[in-house]
XYZ file of C-alpha atoms in Angstrom:
152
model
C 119.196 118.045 114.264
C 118.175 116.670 110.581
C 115.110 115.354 112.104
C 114.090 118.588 114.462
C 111.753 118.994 111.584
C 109.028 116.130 111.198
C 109.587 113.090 108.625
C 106.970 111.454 107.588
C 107.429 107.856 106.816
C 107.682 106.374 102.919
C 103.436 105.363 102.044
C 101.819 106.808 105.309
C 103.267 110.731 105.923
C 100.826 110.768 108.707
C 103.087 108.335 110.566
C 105.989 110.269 111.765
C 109.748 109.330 112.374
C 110.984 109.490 115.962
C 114.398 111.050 116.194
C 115.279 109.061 119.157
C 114.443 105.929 118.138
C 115.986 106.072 114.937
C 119.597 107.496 116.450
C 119.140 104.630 118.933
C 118.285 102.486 115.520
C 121.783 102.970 113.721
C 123.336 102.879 117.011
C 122.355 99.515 117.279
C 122.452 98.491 114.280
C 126.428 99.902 113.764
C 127.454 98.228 117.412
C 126.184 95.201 116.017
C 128.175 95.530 112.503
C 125.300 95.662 110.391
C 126.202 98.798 108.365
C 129.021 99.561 105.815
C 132.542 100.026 107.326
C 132.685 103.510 106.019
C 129.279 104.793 108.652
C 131.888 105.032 111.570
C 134.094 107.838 109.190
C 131.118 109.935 108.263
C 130.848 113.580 109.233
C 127.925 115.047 110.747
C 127.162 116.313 107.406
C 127.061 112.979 105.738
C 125.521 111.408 108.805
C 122.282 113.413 108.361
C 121.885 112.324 104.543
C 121.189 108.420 106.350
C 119.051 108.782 109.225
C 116.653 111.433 107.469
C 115.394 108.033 105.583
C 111.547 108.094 105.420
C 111.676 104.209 105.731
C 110.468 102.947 109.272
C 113.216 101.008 111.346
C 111.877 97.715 110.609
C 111.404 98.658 106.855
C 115.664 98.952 107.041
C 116.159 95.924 108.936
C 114.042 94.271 106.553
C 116.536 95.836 103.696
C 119.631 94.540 105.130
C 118.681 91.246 106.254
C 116.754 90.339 103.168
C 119.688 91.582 100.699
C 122.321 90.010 102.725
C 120.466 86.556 102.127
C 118.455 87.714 98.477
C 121.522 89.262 96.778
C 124.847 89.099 98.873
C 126.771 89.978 96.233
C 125.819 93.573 96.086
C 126.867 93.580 99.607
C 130.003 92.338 99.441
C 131.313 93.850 96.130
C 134.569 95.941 96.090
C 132.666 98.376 93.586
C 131.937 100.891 96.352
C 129.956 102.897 93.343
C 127.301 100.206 93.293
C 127.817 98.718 96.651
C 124.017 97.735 97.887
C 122.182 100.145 95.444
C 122.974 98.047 91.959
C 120.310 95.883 93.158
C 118.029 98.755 91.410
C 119.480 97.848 87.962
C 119.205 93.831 89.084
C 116.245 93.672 90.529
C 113.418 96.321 90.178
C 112.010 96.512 86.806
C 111.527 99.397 84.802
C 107.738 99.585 84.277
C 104.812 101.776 85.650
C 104.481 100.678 89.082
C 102.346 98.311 91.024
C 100.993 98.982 94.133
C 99.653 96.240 95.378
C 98.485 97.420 98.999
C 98.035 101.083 101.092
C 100.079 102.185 102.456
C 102.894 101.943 99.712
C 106.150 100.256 100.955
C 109.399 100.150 99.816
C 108.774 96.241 99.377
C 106.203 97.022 96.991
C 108.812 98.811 94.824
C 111.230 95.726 94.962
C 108.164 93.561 93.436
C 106.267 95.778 91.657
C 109.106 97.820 90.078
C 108.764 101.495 88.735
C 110.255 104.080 86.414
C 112.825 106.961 87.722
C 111.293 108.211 90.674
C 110.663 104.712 92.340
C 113.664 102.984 90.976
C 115.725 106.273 92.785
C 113.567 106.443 95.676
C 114.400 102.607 96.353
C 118.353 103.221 95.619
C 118.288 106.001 98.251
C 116.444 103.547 100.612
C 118.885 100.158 100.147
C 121.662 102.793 100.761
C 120.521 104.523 103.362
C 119.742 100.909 105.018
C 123.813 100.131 105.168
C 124.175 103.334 106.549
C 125.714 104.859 103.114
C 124.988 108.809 102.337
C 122.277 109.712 99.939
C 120.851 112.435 98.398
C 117.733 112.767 96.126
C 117.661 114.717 92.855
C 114.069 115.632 90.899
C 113.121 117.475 87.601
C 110.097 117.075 85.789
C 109.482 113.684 84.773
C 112.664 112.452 86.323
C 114.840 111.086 89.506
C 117.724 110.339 90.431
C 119.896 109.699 93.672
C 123.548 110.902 94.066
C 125.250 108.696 97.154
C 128.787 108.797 98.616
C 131.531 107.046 97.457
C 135.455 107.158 99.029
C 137.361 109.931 97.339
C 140.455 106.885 97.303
C-alpha cells in the first residue's frame, strides 16, 4: 500500500515507480542475501519506510554492489547506528553541489557532494538500498534522515 500513491523517481519525477516491480525487487534481492539481516524482522510499518525509495531498482543495485566493493567496511561494521549510511560523513563532501548531467542521480551526489539536503537525501538512499528503515526530516535550510536501529 505505501506505493498506491505514485513515486516519482530521484532526478526525473515524470518517471514513476512500479509497485510490483519494486516488491518483486527486494524480494529478490532479500532471497538472494543482499540486504541487512534485520529486513526479514521488519514490520509492515518499517517495511514501507524502504521500498517508498525514489531511487530506480538499478540505482539500488548499483548502491549495494558498488559499496560492498568501494567501502566494505561500512557494510560490515557492528555499529548498526552507522551501518551503510556513514559513508555520507566518508565520502560525500560538504559543498554546494555539482550536477554534472539531467536527470540528477544519486551517483551524482556521491561525486559531486552537497550540503544537508543532498548529504540526507543520499543517507536515506544507501540505507534504503540494504533494506534498512528511513525516514526524511526538512526545515528551512536544513535535512536530515532518522533510520532504524535495534532497540538491543
Amino acid at each position: 500500500l505505501e506505493l498506491c500513491v505514485p513515486l516519482g523517481m530521484f532526478g526525473n519525477i515524470k518517471i514513476l515507480i512500479d509497485p510490483l516491480q519494486r516488491y518483486i525487487h527486494y524480494e529478490q534481492a532479500y532471497l538472494a542475501g543482499e540486504l541487512d539481516g534485520a529486513f526479514s524482522q521488519f514490520t509492515v510499518q518499517e517495511l514501507r519506510m524502504v521500498v517508498n525509495s525514489d531511487a530506480s531498482d538499478e540505482q539500488l543495485v548499483w548502491c549495494r554492489e558498488s559499496l560492498k566493493n568501494y567501502r566494505p567496511q561500512h557494510v560490515l561494521t557492528d555499529d548498526i547506528q552507522f551501518r551503510y549510511c556513514n559513508i555520507v560523513k566518508a565520502d560525500v563532501p560538504y559543498m554546494n553541489p555539482v550536477w554534472y548531467k539531467e536527470p540528477r542521480s544519486y551517483d551524482q551526489i556521491l561525486s559531486g557532494g552537497g550540503k544537508c539536503g543532498p548529504r540526507a537525501w543520499y543517507g536515506r538512499f544507501v540505507c534504503k538500498a540494504f533494506g534498512i528503515p528511513v525516514w526524511g526530516v526538512r526545515q528551512t535550510g536544513h535535512a536530515a534522515m532518522v533510520r532504524w536501529t535495534s532497540q538491543s
